[in-house]
């Protein structure tokens, strides 16, 4: 998770929400890392998880990421939860819960839906305070520098 937090810090120059992700191979070694890049790339699908999953699939020369673990600083949204299920990731580890758009227990529970053919193991709340602090700090800064409506 510390590697995912370091990856999240790479979002700062682009203004993207600081979410970082790493994909570990079946042997536990880091395959790839990714961070949010929606603002940097103008790509609505450039969430940290999707960026890291794409890179891992390319590195392994297979879309099936069987045996892999995805570690991310924020509970995945519906798109990202669906992507990791479709990639056959065996284990998901995340830090902060996401009450607004979380799809691994907060708002939805895509990864544990019995109707889906692949259900990864889920480990939630790893370094939760550190992950939450990073995100809360970023959102506090955004609110602080936002121009009030009707001003400027």
PDB file of C-alpha atoms in Angstrom:
ATOM      1  CA  UNK A   1       0.000   0.000   0.000  1.00  0.00           C
ATOM      2  CA  UNK A   2       2.893   2.359   0.615  1.00  0.00           C
ATOM      3  CA  UNK A   3       3.882   1.969  -3.051  1.00  0.00           C
ATOM      4  CA  UNK A   4       0.308   2.814  -4.072  1.00  0.00           C
ATOM      5  CA  UNK A   5       0.407   5.913  -1.837  1.00  0.00           C
ATOM      6  CA  UNK A   6       3.679   6.986  -3.475  1.00  0.00           C
ATOM      7  CA  UNK A   7       2.069   6.480  -6.876  1.00  0.00           C
ATOM      8  CA  UNK A   8      -0.916   8.609  -5.791  1.00  0.00           C
ATOM      9  CA  UNK A   9       1.473  11.480  -5.037  1.00  0.00           C
ATOM     10  CA  UNK A  10       2.410  11.510  -8.735  1.00  0.00           C
ATOM     11  CA  UNK A  11      -1.038  12.982  -9.498  1.00  0.00           C
ATOM     12  CA  UNK A  12      -0.155  16.380  -8.017  1.00  0.00           C
ATOM     13  CA  UNK A  13       1.133  18.155 -11.156  1.00  0.00           C
ATOM     14  CA  UNK A  14      -1.927  17.242 -13.245  1.00  0.00           C
ATOM     15  CA  UNK A  15      -4.571  18.101 -10.675  1.00  0.00           C
ATOM     16  CA  UNK A  16      -6.003  14.587 -10.712  1.00  0.00           C
ATOM     17  CA  UNK A  17      -7.542  13.150  -7.552  1.00  0.00           C
ATOM     18  CA  UNK A  18      -4.581  11.438  -5.807  1.00  0.00           C
ATOM     19  CA  UNK A  19      -5.359   7.743  -6.189  1.00  0.00           C
ATOM     20  CA  UNK A  20      -2.551   5.270  -6.737  1.00  0.00           C
ATOM     21  CA  UNK A  21      -2.503   1.600  -7.607  1.00  0.00           C
ATOM     22  CA  UNK A  22      -0.028  -1.245  -8.006  1.00  0.00           C
ATOM     23  CA  UNK A  23      -0.522  -4.686  -9.495  1.00  0.00           C
ATOM     24  CA  UNK A  24       1.439  -7.513  -7.922  1.00  0.00           C
ATOM     25  CA  UNK A  25       2.181 -10.637  -9.900  1.00  0.00           C
ATOM     26  CA  UNK A  26       1.480 -14.152  -8.645  1.00  0.00           C
ATOM     27  CA  UNK A  27       4.961 -14.181  -7.083  1.00  0.00           C
ATOM     28  CA  UNK A  28       4.236 -10.969  -5.125  1.00  0.00           C
ATOM     29  CA  UNK A  29       6.583  -8.800  -7.171  1.00  0.00           C
ATOM     30  CA  UNK A  30       5.340  -5.439  -8.444  1.00  0.00           C
ATOM     31  CA  UNK A  31       4.306  -5.767 -12.093  1.00  0.00           C
ATOM     32  CA  UNK A  32       3.029  -2.264 -12.712  1.00  0.00           C
ATOM     33  CA  UNK A  33       1.815   0.898 -11.060  1.00  0.00           C
ATOM     34  CA  UNK A  34      -0.672   3.545 -12.076  1.00  0.00           C
ATOM     35  CA  UNK A  35      -2.291   6.693 -10.822  1.00  0.00           C
ATOM     36  CA  UNK A  36      -5.327   8.734 -11.815  1.00  0.00           C
ATOM     37  CA  UNK A  37      -4.702  10.476 -15.127  1.00  0.00           C
ATOM     38  CA  UNK A  38      -8.130  11.703 -16.222  1.00  0.00           C
ATOM     39  CA  UNK A  39      -7.150  15.372 -16.117  1.00  0.00           C
ATOM     40  CA  UNK A  40      -3.713  14.723 -17.602  1.00  0.00           C
ATOM     41  CA  UNK A  41      -5.064  12.679 -20.531  1.00  0.00           C
ATOM     42  CA  UNK A  42      -8.674  13.890 -20.884  1.00  0.00           C
ATOM     43  CA  UNK A  43      -9.640  10.225 -20.679  1.00  0.00           C
ATOM     44  CA  UNK A  44     -12.637   9.485 -18.441  1.00  0.00           C
ATOM     45  CA  UNK A  45     -11.461   5.873 -18.038  1.00  0.00           C
ATOM     46  CA  UNK A  46      -7.948   6.790 -16.847  1.00  0.00           C
ATOM     47  CA  UNK A  47      -8.553   5.787 -13.230  1.00  0.00           C
ATOM     48  CA  UNK A  48      -5.516   4.425 -11.382  1.00  0.00           C
ATOM     49  CA  UNK A  49      -6.842   0.862 -11.475  1.00  0.00           C
ATOM     50  CA  UNK A  50      -7.550   0.869 -15.217  1.00  0.00           C
ATOM     51  CA  UNK A  51      -4.148   2.413 -15.976  1.00  0.00           C
ATOM     52  CA  UNK A  52      -2.398  -0.246 -13.864  1.00  0.00           C
ATOM     53  CA  UNK A  53      -4.521  -3.136 -15.212  1.00  0.00           C
ATOM     54  CA  UNK A  54      -3.787  -2.160 -18.816  1.00  0.00           C
ATOM     55  CA  UNK A  55      -0.066  -1.990 -18.112  1.00  0.00           C
ATOM     56  CA  UNK A  56      -0.098  -5.339 -16.285  1.00  0.00           C
ATOM     57  CA  UNK A  57      -1.969  -7.038 -19.145  1.00  0.00           C
ATOM     58  CA  UNK A  58       0.542  -5.650 -21.610  1.00  0.00           C
ATOM     59  CA  UNK A  59       3.488  -6.734 -19.480  1.00  0.00           C
ATOM     60  CA  UNK A  60       2.085 -10.264 -19.050  1.00  0.00           C
ATOM     61  CA  UNK A  61       0.907 -10.367 -22.677  1.00  0.00           C
ATOM     62  CA  UNK A  62      -2.493 -11.529 -21.440  1.00  0.00           C
ATOM     63  CA  UNK A  63      -5.714  -9.882 -20.338  1.00  0.00           C
ATOM     64  CA  UNK A  64      -6.130 -12.639 -17.744  1.00  0.00           C
ATOM     65  CA  UNK A  65      -4.406 -11.465 -14.584  1.00  0.00           C
ATOM     66  CA  UNK A  66      -4.998 -14.706 -12.709  1.00  0.00           C
ATOM     67  CA  UNK A  67      -2.930 -14.886  -9.533  1.00  0.00           C
ATOM     68  CA  UNK A  68      -2.420 -11.117  -9.427  1.00  0.00           C
ATOM     69  CA  UNK A  69      -3.256  -8.700  -6.626  1.00  0.00           C
ATOM     70  CA  UNK A  70      -4.462  -5.156  -7.221  1.00  0.00           C
ATOM     71  CA  UNK A  71      -3.583  -2.715  -4.421  1.00  0.00           C
ATOM     72  CA  UNK A  72      -5.267   0.705  -4.559  1.00  0.00           C
ATOM     73  CA  UNK A  73      -5.545   3.615  -2.152  1.00  0.00           C
ATOM     74  CA  UNK A  74      -9.313   4.110  -2.623  1.00  0.00           C
ATOM     75  CA  UNK A  75     -12.205   1.661  -2.867  1.00  0.00           C
ATOM     76  CA  UNK A  76     -12.797   1.091  -6.591  1.00  0.00           C
ATOM     77  CA  UNK A  77     -15.761   2.597  -8.420  1.00  0.00           C
ATOM     78  CA  UNK A  78     -18.149   0.494 -10.497  1.00  0.00           C
ATOM     79  CA  UNK A  79     -16.012   0.761 -13.647  1.00  0.00           C
ATOM     80  CA  UNK A  80     -12.807  -0.243 -11.872  1.00  0.00           C
ATOM     81  CA  UNK A  81     -14.457  -3.025  -9.865  1.00  0.00           C
ATOM     82  CA  UNK A  82     -15.874  -4.414 -13.092  1.00  0.00           C
ATOM     83  CA  UNK A  83     -12.510  -4.146 -14.824  1.00  0.00           C
ATOM     84  CA  UNK A  84     -10.664  -6.065 -12.118  1.00  0.00           C
ATOM     85  CA  UNK A  85     -13.341  -8.774 -12.125  1.00  0.00           C
ATOM     86  CA  UNK A  86     -13.134  -9.082 -15.919  1.00  0.00           C
ATOM     87  CA  UNK A  87      -9.316  -9.213 -15.709  1.00  0.00           C
ATOM     88  CA  UNK A  88      -9.646 -12.179 -13.302  1.00  0.00           C
ATOM     89  CA  UNK A  89      -7.583 -10.473 -10.577  1.00  0.00           C
ATOM     90  CA  UNK A  90      -7.476 -12.851  -7.609  1.00  0.00           C
ATOM     91  CA  UNK A  91      -7.133 -10.339  -4.789  1.00  0.00           C
ATOM     92  CA  UNK A  92      -8.106  -6.718  -4.236  1.00  0.00           C
ATOM     93  CA  UNK A  93      -6.524  -4.690  -1.441  1.00  0.00           C
ATOM     94  CA  UNK A  94      -7.709  -1.136  -0.848  1.00  0.00           C
ATOM     95  CA  UNK A  95      -7.184   1.601   1.720  1.00  0.00           C
ATOM     96  CA  UNK A  96      -9.897   4.249   2.055  1.00  0.00           C
ATOM     97  CA  UNK A  97     -13.614   3.584   1.721  1.00  0.00           C
ATOM     98  CA  UNK A  98     -15.531   5.612  -0.869  1.00  0.00           C
ATOM     99  CA  UNK A  99     -19.066   6.343   0.332  1.00  0.00           C
ATOM    100  CA  UNK A 100     -19.865   8.340  -2.836  1.00  0.00           C
ATOM    101  CA  UNK A 101     -18.991   5.872  -5.600  1.00  0.00           C
ATOM    102  CA  UNK A 102     -17.461   2.784  -3.964  1.00  0.00           C
ATOM    103  CA  UNK A 103     -18.419  -0.505  -5.593  1.00  0.00           C
ATOM    104  CA  UNK A 104     -16.770  -2.937  -3.164  1.00  0.00           C
ATOM    105  CA  UNK A 105     -19.182  -2.574  -0.277  1.00  0.00           C
ATOM    106  CA  UNK A 106     -19.942   1.117   0.198  1.00  0.00           C
ATOM    107  CA  UNK A 107     -22.502   1.923  -2.489  1.00  0.00           C
ATOM    108  CA  UNK A 108     -22.462  -1.340  -4.469  1.00  0.00           C
ATOM    109  CA  UNK A 109     -20.630  -4.637  -4.104  1.00  0.00           C
ATOM    110  CA  UNK A 110     -19.750  -5.592  -7.654  1.00  0.00           C
ATOM    111  CA  UNK A 111     -16.844  -7.893  -6.789  1.00  0.00           C
ATOM    112  CA  UNK A 112     -18.845 -10.149  -4.477  1.00  0.00           C
ATOM    113  CA  UNK A 113     -22.035 -10.395  -6.518  1.00  0.00           C
ATOM    114  CA  UNK A 114     -22.841 -14.113  -6.757  1.00  0.00           C
ATOM    115  CA  UNK A 115     -24.176 -13.652 -10.289  1.00  0.00           C
ATOM    116  CA  UNK A 116     -20.694 -12.790 -11.558  1.00  0.00           C
ATOM    117  CA  UNK A 117     -18.365 -15.585 -12.661  1.00  0.00           C
ATOM    118  CA  UNK A 118     -15.252 -14.337 -10.833  1.00  0.00           C
ATOM    119  CA  UNK A 119     -15.088 -13.028  -7.282  1.00  0.00           C
ATOM    120  CA  UNK A 120     -11.716 -11.853  -5.991  1.00  0.00           C
ATOM    121  CA  UNK A 121     -10.707 -11.957  -2.355  1.00  0.00           C
ATOM    122  CA  UNK A 122     -11.088  -8.486  -0.809  1.00  0.00           C
ATOM    123  CA  UNK A 123      -8.884  -6.978   1.895  1.00  0.00           C
ATOM    124  CA  UNK A 124     -10.235  -3.552   2.894  1.00  0.00           C
ATOM    125  CA  UNK A 125      -8.943  -0.740   5.085  1.00  0.00           C
ATOM    126  CA  UNK A 126      -5.193  -1.293   4.667  1.00  0.00           C
ATOM    127  CA  UNK A 127      -3.443   1.909   5.820  1.00  0.00           C
ATOM    128  CA  UNK A 128      -6.914   3.418   5.747  1.00  0.00           C
ATOM    129  CA  UNK A 129      -5.984   6.495   7.792  1.00  0.00           C
ATOM    130  CA  UNK A 130      -3.026   7.349   5.536  1.00  0.00           C
ATOM    131  CA  UNK A 131      -5.117   6.897   2.394  1.00  0.00           C
ATOM    132  CA  UNK A 132      -8.025   8.916   3.789  1.00  0.00           C
ATOM    133  CA  UNK A 133      -5.699  11.689   4.965  1.00  0.00           C
ATOM    134  CA  UNK A 134      -4.158  12.025   1.488  1.00  0.00           C
ATOM    135  CA  UNK A 135      -7.557  12.285  -0.189  1.00  0.00           C
ATOM    136  CA  UNK A 136      -9.109  14.562   2.461  1.00  0.00           C
ATOM    137  CA  UNK A 137      -6.145  16.911   2.247  1.00  0.00           C
ATOM    138  CA  UNK A 138      -6.446  17.117  -1.532  1.00  0.00           C
ATOM    139  CA  UNK A 139     -10.195  17.808  -1.413  1.00  0.00           C
ATOM    140  CA  UNK A 140      -9.685  20.419   1.346  1.00  0.00           C
ATOM    141  CA  UNK A 141      -7.157  22.205  -0.908  1.00  0.00           C
ATOM    142  CA  UNK A 142      -9.558  22.102  -3.849  1.00  0.00           C
ATOM    143  CA  UNK A 143     -12.312  23.689  -1.761  1.00  0.00           C
ATOM    144  CA  UNK A 144      -9.914  26.267  -0.388  1.00  0.00           C
ATOM    145  CA  UNK A 145      -8.876  27.500  -3.835  1.00  0.00           C
ATOM    146  CA  UNK A 146     -12.268  27.258  -5.532  1.00  0.00           C
ATOM    147  CA  UNK A 147     -13.690  30.645  -6.496  1.00  0.00           C
ATOM    148  CA  UNK A 148     -17.108  31.213  -4.901  1.00  0.00           C
ATOM    149  CA  UNK A 149     -20.018  31.433  -7.343  1.00  0.00           C
ATOM    150  CA  UNK A 150     -20.573  34.963  -8.683  1.00  0.00           C
ATOM    151  CA  UNK A 151     -17.064  36.115  -7.771  1.00  0.00           C
ATOM    152  CA  UNK A 152     -14.309  36.869 -10.273  1.00  0.00           C
TER     153      UNK A 152
END
